[in-house]
PDB file of C-alpha atoms in Angstrom:
ATOM      1  CA  GLU A1147     -27.736 -15.562   5.864  1.00  0.00           C
ATOM      2  CA  GLU A1148     -23.878 -15.316   6.249  1.00  0.00           C
ATOM      3  CA  GLN A1149     -24.062 -19.272   6.533  1.00  0.00           C
ATOM      4  CA  ARG A1150     -25.779 -19.671   3.308  1.00  0.00           C
ATOM      5  CA  THR A1151     -23.493 -17.315   1.697  1.00  0.00           C
ATOM      6  CA  MET A1152     -20.418 -19.150   2.804  1.00  0.00           C
ATOM      7  CA  LEU A1153     -22.328 -22.456   1.332  1.00  0.00           C
ATOM      8  CA  GLY A1154     -22.673 -21.053  -1.963  1.00  0.00           C
ATOM      9  CA  ARG A1155     -19.028 -19.578  -1.878  1.00  0.00           C
ATOM     10  CA  LEU A1156     -17.964 -23.308  -1.319  1.00  0.00           C
ATOM     11  CA  ASP A1157     -20.021 -24.585  -3.783  1.00  0.00           C
ATOM     12  CA  GLU A1158     -18.401 -21.887  -5.903  1.00  0.00           C
ATOM     13  CA  ALA A1159     -15.120 -23.293  -5.072  1.00  0.00           C
ATOM     14  CA  ARG A1160     -16.368 -26.998  -5.855  1.00  0.00           C
ATOM     15  CA  ALA A1161     -17.218 -25.710  -9.447  1.00  0.00           C
ATOM     16  CA  ALA A1162     -13.852 -23.941  -9.729  1.00  0.00           C
ATOM     17  CA  ALA A1163     -11.843 -27.107  -8.508  1.00  0.00           C
ATOM     18  CA  ARG A1164     -13.838 -29.326 -11.256  1.00  0.00           C
ATOM     19  CA  ALA A1165     -13.228 -26.870 -13.826  1.00  0.00           C
ATOM     20  CA  ALA A1166      -9.496 -27.043 -13.172  1.00  0.00           C
ATOM     21  CA  GLY A1167      -9.820 -30.486 -13.269  1.00  0.00           C
ATOM     22  CA  ALA A1168      -9.544 -32.010 -10.078  1.00  0.00           C
ATOM     23  CA  ARG A1169     -11.552 -35.505  -9.752  1.00  0.00           C
ATOM     24  CA  ASP A1170     -11.893 -35.689  -5.996  1.00  0.00           C
ATOM     25  CA  VAL A1171     -14.315 -33.018  -5.072  1.00  0.00           C
ATOM     26  CA  SER A1172     -16.836 -33.120  -2.062  1.00  0.00           C
ATOM     27  CA  SER A1173     -20.726 -32.824  -3.221  1.00  0.00           C
ATOM     28  CA  ASP A1174     -22.336 -29.445  -3.487  1.00  0.00           C
ATOM     29  CA  GLY A1175     -24.156 -28.077  -0.382  1.00  0.00           C
ATOM     30  CA  GLY A1176     -21.776 -30.036   2.110  1.00  0.00           C
ATOM     31  CA  CYS A1177     -19.794 -28.260   4.570  1.00  0.00           C
ATOM     32  CA  SER A1178     -16.741 -30.423   4.209  1.00  0.00           C
ATOM     33  CA  LEU A1179     -13.776 -29.447   1.660  1.00  0.00           C
ATOM     34  CA  ARG A1180     -10.884 -31.128   0.066  1.00  0.00           C
ATOM     35  CA  CYS A1181      -7.451 -29.881  -0.833  1.00  0.00           C
ATOM     36  CA  TRP A1182      -8.312 -28.338  -4.605  1.00  0.00           C
ATOM     37  CA  GLU A1183     -11.650 -27.064  -3.171  1.00  0.00           C
ATOM     38  CA  LEU A1184      -9.639 -25.307  -0.378  1.00  0.00           C
ATOM     39  CA  VAL A1185      -7.167 -24.006  -2.821  1.00  0.00           C
ATOM     40  CA  GLN A1186     -10.007 -22.731  -5.059  1.00  0.00           C
ATOM     41  CA  LEU A1187     -11.608 -20.983  -2.225  1.00  0.00           C
ATOM     42  CA  VAL A1188      -8.515 -19.431  -0.966  1.00  0.00           C
ATOM     43  CA  ARG A1189      -7.886 -17.801  -4.300  1.00  0.00           C
ATOM     44  CA  MET A1190     -11.756 -16.833  -4.565  1.00  0.00           C
ATOM     45  CA  LEU A1191     -11.174 -14.903  -1.105  1.00  0.00           C
ATOM     46  CA  ARG A1192      -7.896 -13.288  -1.975  1.00  0.00           C
ATOM     47  CA  SER A1193      -9.503 -12.106  -5.283  1.00  0.00           C
ATOM     48  CA  ASP A1194     -12.209 -10.609  -3.358  1.00  0.00           C
ATOM     49  CA  SER A1195      -9.922  -9.036  -1.012  1.00  0.00           C
ATOM     50  CA  ASP A1196      -7.590  -7.601  -3.604  1.00  0.00           C
ATOM     51  CA  ARG A1197     -10.526  -6.143  -5.543  1.00  0.00           C
ATOM     52  CA  ALA A1198     -11.984  -4.457  -2.339  1.00  0.00           C
ATOM     53  CA  ALA A1199      -8.267  -2.996  -1.731  1.00  0.00           C
ATOM     54  CA  ASP A1200      -7.990  -1.659  -5.499  1.00  0.00           C
ATOM     55  CA  GLU A1201     -11.509  -0.008  -5.307  1.00  0.00           C
ATOM     56  CA  LEU A1202     -10.532   1.881  -1.978  1.00  0.00           C
ATOM     57  CA  ILE A1203      -7.082   2.969  -3.454  1.00  0.00           C
ATOM     58  CA  ASP A1204      -9.073   4.020  -6.562  1.00  0.00           C
ATOM     59  CA  LYS A1205     -11.489   5.887  -4.363  1.00  0.00           C
ATOM     60  CA  THR A1206      -9.015   7.534  -2.257  1.00  0.00           C
ATOM     61  CA  ALA A1207      -7.123   8.568  -5.103  1.00  0.00           C
ATOM     62  CA  LYS A1208     -10.137  10.444  -6.694  1.00  0.00           C
ATOM     63  CA  GLU A1209     -11.183  11.800  -3.634  1.00  0.00           C
ATOM     64  CA  LEU A1210      -7.588  13.491  -3.442  1.00  0.00           C
ATOM     65  CA  ARG A1211      -7.543  14.753  -6.671  1.00  0.00           C
ATOM     66  CA  PHE A1212      -4.867  12.498  -7.737  1.00  0.00           C
ATOM     67  CA  SER A1213      -4.301  11.671 -11.757  1.00  0.00           C
ATOM     68  CA  VAL A1214      -3.694   8.055 -12.704  1.00  0.00           C
ATOM     69  CA  ALA A1215      -0.012   8.753 -13.514  1.00  0.00           C
ATOM     70  CA  GLU A1216       0.284  10.356  -9.917  1.00  0.00           C
ATOM     71  CA  LEU A1217      -1.275   7.260  -8.351  1.00  0.00           C
ATOM     72  CA  ALA A1218       1.258   5.006 -10.326  1.00  0.00           C
ATOM     73  CA  GLN A1219       4.288   7.210  -8.948  1.00  0.00           C
ATOM     74  CA  PHE A1220       3.231   7.170  -5.616  1.00  0.00           C
ATOM     75  CA  ARG A1221       2.375   3.169  -5.751  1.00  0.00           C
ATOM     76  CA  LYS A1222       6.335   3.134  -6.666  1.00  0.00           C
ATOM     77  CA  ILE A1223       7.316   5.455  -4.033  1.00  0.00           C
ATOM     78  CA  PHE A1224       5.255   3.523  -1.519  1.00  0.00           C
ATOM     79  CA  THR A1225       6.676  -0.034  -2.202  1.00  0.00           C
ATOM     80  CA  LYS A1226      10.212   1.368  -2.750  1.00  0.00           C
ATOM     81  CA  TRP A1227      10.098   2.740   0.982  1.00  0.00           C
ATOM     82  CA  VAL A1228       8.120  -0.163   2.619  1.00  0.00           C
ATOM     83  CA  ASP A1229      10.912  -2.588   0.977  1.00  0.00           C
ATOM     84  CA  ILE A1230      13.864  -0.441   2.401  1.00  0.00           C
ATOM     85  CA  GLU A1231      12.086  -0.513   5.750  1.00  0.00           C
ATOM     86  CA  ALA A1232      11.922  -3.789   5.818  1.00  0.00           C
ATOM     87  CA  VAL A1233      15.298  -4.597   5.166  1.00  0.00           C
ATOM     88  CA  GLY A1234      16.509  -1.581   7.335  1.00  0.00           C
ATOM     89  CA  GLY A1235      18.490  -0.324   4.503  1.00  0.00           C
ATOM     90  CA  THR A1236      18.442   2.755   2.245  1.00  0.00           C
ATOM     91  CA  PRO A1237      17.436   3.247  -1.050  1.00  0.00           C
ATOM     92  CA  ALA A1238      19.322   1.589  -3.841  1.00  0.00           C
ATOM     93  CA  PRO A1239      20.981   4.000  -6.334  1.00  0.00           C
ATOM     94  CA  GLY A1240      18.787   2.657  -9.251  1.00  0.00           C
ATOM     95  CA  GLY A1241      15.912   3.832  -7.306  1.00  0.00           C
ATOM     96  CA  GLU A1242      13.769   0.549  -7.065  1.00  0.00           C
ATOM     97  CA  GLY A1243      14.832  -0.141  -3.505  1.00  0.00           C
ATOM     98  CA  GLY A1244      15.009  -3.320  -1.260  1.00  0.00           C
ATOM     99  CA  PRO A1245      14.100  -6.973  -2.280  1.00  0.00           C
ATOM    100  CA  GLY A1246      10.588  -6.043  -3.953  1.00  0.00           C
ATOM    101  CA  GLY A1247       7.344  -7.553  -4.018  1.00  0.00           C
ATOM    102  CA  GLY A1248       4.972  -5.296  -5.157  1.00  0.00           C
ATOM    103  CA  LEU A1249       2.042  -3.303  -3.719  1.00  0.00           C
ATOM    104  CA  ALA A1250       0.207  -6.080  -1.789  1.00  0.00           C
ATOM    105  CA  LYS A1251       3.062  -7.277  -0.277  1.00  0.00           C
ATOM    106  CA  ALA A1252       3.920  -3.476   0.836  1.00  0.00           C
ATOM    107  CA  ALA A1253       0.425  -2.756   1.829  1.00  0.00           C
ATOM    108  CA  SER A1254       0.266  -5.764   4.000  1.00  0.00           C
ATOM    109  CA  LYS A1255       3.190  -4.115   5.826  1.00  0.00           C
ATOM    110  CA  GLY A1256       2.638  -0.467   5.693  1.00  0.00           C
ATOM    111  CA  LEU A1257       4.898   2.401   6.217  1.00  0.00           C
ATOM    112  CA  SER A1258       6.078   4.085   9.639  1.00  0.00           C
ATOM    113  CA  THR A1259       6.525   7.682  10.149  1.00  0.00           C
ATOM    114  CA  ASP A1260      10.108   7.089  10.766  1.00  0.00           C
ATOM    115  CA  THR A1261      10.503   5.575   6.935  1.00  0.00           C
ATOM    116  CA  LEU A1262       8.259   8.591   5.911  1.00  0.00           C
ATOM    117  CA  LEU A1263      10.658  11.198   7.749  1.00  0.00           C
ATOM    118  CA  ARG A1264      13.477   9.535   5.962  1.00  0.00           C
ATOM    119  CA  LEU A1265      11.554   9.573   2.694  1.00  0.00           C
ATOM    120  CA  LEU A1266      11.024  13.186   3.160  1.00  0.00           C
ATOM    121  CA  GLN A1267      14.597  13.978   4.167  1.00  0.00           C
ATOM    122  CA  SER A1268      16.054  12.349   1.007  1.00  0.00           C
ATOM    123  CA  MET A1269      14.403  14.732  -0.962  1.00  0.00           C
ATOM    124  CA  GLY A1270      16.602  17.233   0.883  1.00  0.00           C
ATOM    125  CA  MET A1271      14.278  18.403   2.953  1.00  0.00           C
ATOM    126  CA  ARG A1272      15.345  20.083   6.506  1.00  0.00           C
ATOM    127  CA  ILE A1273      12.500  19.446   9.120  1.00  0.00           C
ATOM    128  CA  THR A1274      12.571  20.776  12.740  1.00  0.00           C
ATOM    129  CA  LEU A1275      11.487  19.346  16.013  1.00  0.00           C
ATOM    130  CA  LYS A1276       8.050  21.227  15.769  1.00  0.00           C
ATOM    131  CA  GLN A1277       7.476  20.028  11.994  1.00  0.00           C
ATOM    132  CA  LYS A1278       8.309  16.639  12.972  1.00  0.00           C
ATOM    133  CA  ALA A1279       5.758  16.608  15.589  1.00  0.00           C
ATOM    134  CA  GLU A1280       3.427  18.138  13.331  1.00  0.00           C
ATOM    135  CA  LEU A1281       4.191  15.285  10.905  1.00  0.00           C
ATOM    136  CA  GLU A1282       3.682  12.614  13.405  1.00  0.00           C
ATOM    137  CA  ALA A1283       0.463  14.061  14.695  1.00  0.00           C
ATOM    138  CA  GLN A1284      -0.638  14.323  11.107  1.00  0.00           C
ATOM    139  CA  ALA A1285       0.500  10.781  10.186  1.00  0.00           C
ATOM    140  CA  ALA A1286      -1.410   9.362  13.314  1.00  0.00           C
ATOM    141  CA  LYS A1287      -4.687  10.706  11.693  1.00  0.00           C
ATOM    142  CA  PHE A1288      -4.229   8.290   8.691  1.00  0.00           C
ATOM    143  CA  GLN A1289      -2.274   5.497  10.228  1.00  0.00           C
ATOM    144  CA  GLU A1290      -3.516   1.731  10.513  1.00  0.00           C
ATOM    145  CA  PRO A1291      -2.654  -0.328  13.651  1.00  0.00           C
ATOM    146  CA  ARG A1292      -0.150  -3.043  12.417  1.00  0.00           C
ATOM    147  CA  GLN A1293       1.523  -5.915  14.377  1.00  0.00           C
ATOM    148  CA  GLN A1294       4.988  -5.812  13.755  1.00  0.00           C
ATOM    149  CA  ARG A1295       8.053  -7.933  15.045  1.00  0.00           C
ATOM    150  CA  GLY A1296       8.163  -7.454  19.069  1.00  0.00           C
ATOM    151  CA  GLY A1297       4.525  -5.826  19.266  1.00  0.00           C
ATOM    152  CA  GLY A1298       1.994  -3.309  17.470  1.00  0.00           C
ATOM    153  CA  CYS A1299       2.732  -0.167  16.103  1.00  0.00           C
ATOM    154  CA  SER A1300       0.663   2.189  13.606  1.00  0.00           C
ATOM    155  CA  GLN A1301       1.710   2.429  10.202  1.00  0.00           C
ATOM    156  CA  LEU A1302       0.592   3.980   6.739  1.00  0.00           C
ATOM    157  CA  ASP A1303      -1.232   1.763   4.531  1.00  0.00           C
ATOM    158  CA  PHE A1304      -1.115   2.931   0.801  1.00  0.00           C
ATOM    159  CA  PRO A1305      -4.572   4.767   1.091  1.00  0.00           C
ATOM    160  CA  GLY A1306      -3.227   6.525   4.205  1.00  0.00           C
ATOM    161  CA  PHE A1307       0.101   7.187   2.443  1.00  0.00           C
ATOM    162  CA  LEU A1308      -1.890   8.835  -0.048  1.00  0.00           C
ATOM    163  CA  ARG A1309      -3.661  11.024   2.103  1.00  0.00           C
ATOM    164  CA  MET A1310      -0.524  12.131   3.673  1.00  0.00           C
ATOM    165  CA  MET A1311       1.294  12.801   0.429  1.00  0.00           C
ATOM    166  CA  ARG A1312      -2.123  15.096  -0.055  1.00  0.00           C
ATOM    167  CA  TRP A1313      -1.531  16.940   3.110  1.00  0.00           C
ATOM    168  CA  LEU A1314       2.368  17.623   2.768  1.00  0.00           C
ATOM    169  CA  ILE A1315       1.575  19.232  -0.750  1.00  0.00           C
ATOM    170  CA  ASP A1316      -1.901  21.346   0.514  1.00  0.00           C
ATOM    171  CA  SER A1317       0.017  22.622   3.665  1.00  0.00           C
ATOM    172  CA  ASP A1318       3.357  22.903   1.846  1.00  0.00           C
ATOM    173  CA  PHE A1319       4.871  21.370   4.769  1.00  0.00           C
ATOM    174  CA  ALA A1320       8.436  22.301   5.376  1.00  0.00           C
ATOM    175  CA  GLY A1321       8.644  24.118   2.244  1.00  0.00           C
ATOM    176  CA  ILE A1322       7.649  20.764   0.051  1.00  0.00           C
ATOM    177  CA  ASN A1323       6.385  22.664  -2.951  1.00  0.00           C
ATOM    178  CA  ASP A1324       9.212  25.059  -3.312  1.00  0.00           C
ATOM    179  CA  LEU A1325      11.775  21.912  -2.860  1.00  0.00           C
ATOM    180  CA  ALA A1326       9.594  20.217  -5.531  1.00  0.00           C
ATOM    181  CA  ALA A1327       9.605  23.000  -7.960  1.00  0.00           C
ATOM    182  CA  ASP A1328      13.317  23.681  -7.763  1.00  0.00           C
ATOM    183  CA  ALA A1329      14.163  19.880  -8.082  1.00  0.00           C
ATOM    184  CA  ALA A1330      11.853  19.744 -11.311  1.00  0.00           C
ATOM    185  CA  GLN A1331      13.822  22.681 -12.755  1.00  0.00           C
ATOM    186  CA  LYS A1332      16.700  20.714 -12.449  1.00  0.00           C
ATOM    187  CA  LYS A1333      15.416  17.397 -13.803  1.00  0.00           C
ATOM    188  CA  LYS A1334      13.520  18.922 -16.525  1.00  0.00           C
ATOM    189  CA  SER A1335       9.888  19.619 -14.703  1.00  0.00           C
ATOM    190  CA  GLN A1336       9.498  16.181 -13.116  1.00  0.00           C
ATOM    191  CA  PRO A1337       6.773  16.248 -10.680  1.00  0.00           C
ATOM    192  CA  LEU A1338       6.997  15.792  -7.060  1.00  0.00           C
ATOM    193  CA  HIS A1339       6.094  12.217  -6.717  1.00  0.00           C
ATOM    194  CA  SER A1340       9.106  11.793  -9.335  1.00  0.00           C
ATOM    195  CA  GLN A1341      11.538  13.329  -6.882  1.00  0.00           C
ATOM    196  CA  LEU A1342      10.495  11.104  -4.232  1.00  0.00           C
ATOM    197  CA  LEU A1343      11.285   8.165  -6.343  1.00  0.00           C
ATOM    198  CA  ALA A1344      14.742   9.678  -7.399  1.00  0.00           C
TER     199      ALA A1344
END
């Protein structure tokens, strides 16, 4: 069944290559591919992967009761801090962080617990050693194994980051809700996710 499905996908790639104007396209039903067919197949598989990732993010956001606006803000926060982690730096004064690249790039890298801790401290949170251990234990529940330079480590992907944010808010971790409320009054009622971007 899988083989038949893959042969069907190869034929779809051939049709897409023909539609794009490629002249040197192999025959339908075959197992070999030429350059433009391979390009189309990779595009199709990438689109499938992106669609599945978007569906997972939407499902997670609904499950966690985040609004569309909150989801968009958390995307910016996540991407910003993954970029910061990637360059080993600190937040840029303008708020958008490191080299850029969007959620797909950020999601492929993930966010370490250390960077999550830095993010929270950037809000002015004072976290004790006991709270740090609690944060690390909770983050471990939501982390995905990732390969990084020099070996493997666990990191939060974007759905895991959303779960972590929900836990932080619901548990009022280290007084985050009061801190966000105080900051919101100073910044004319900006919600927590806006404070994380500041």
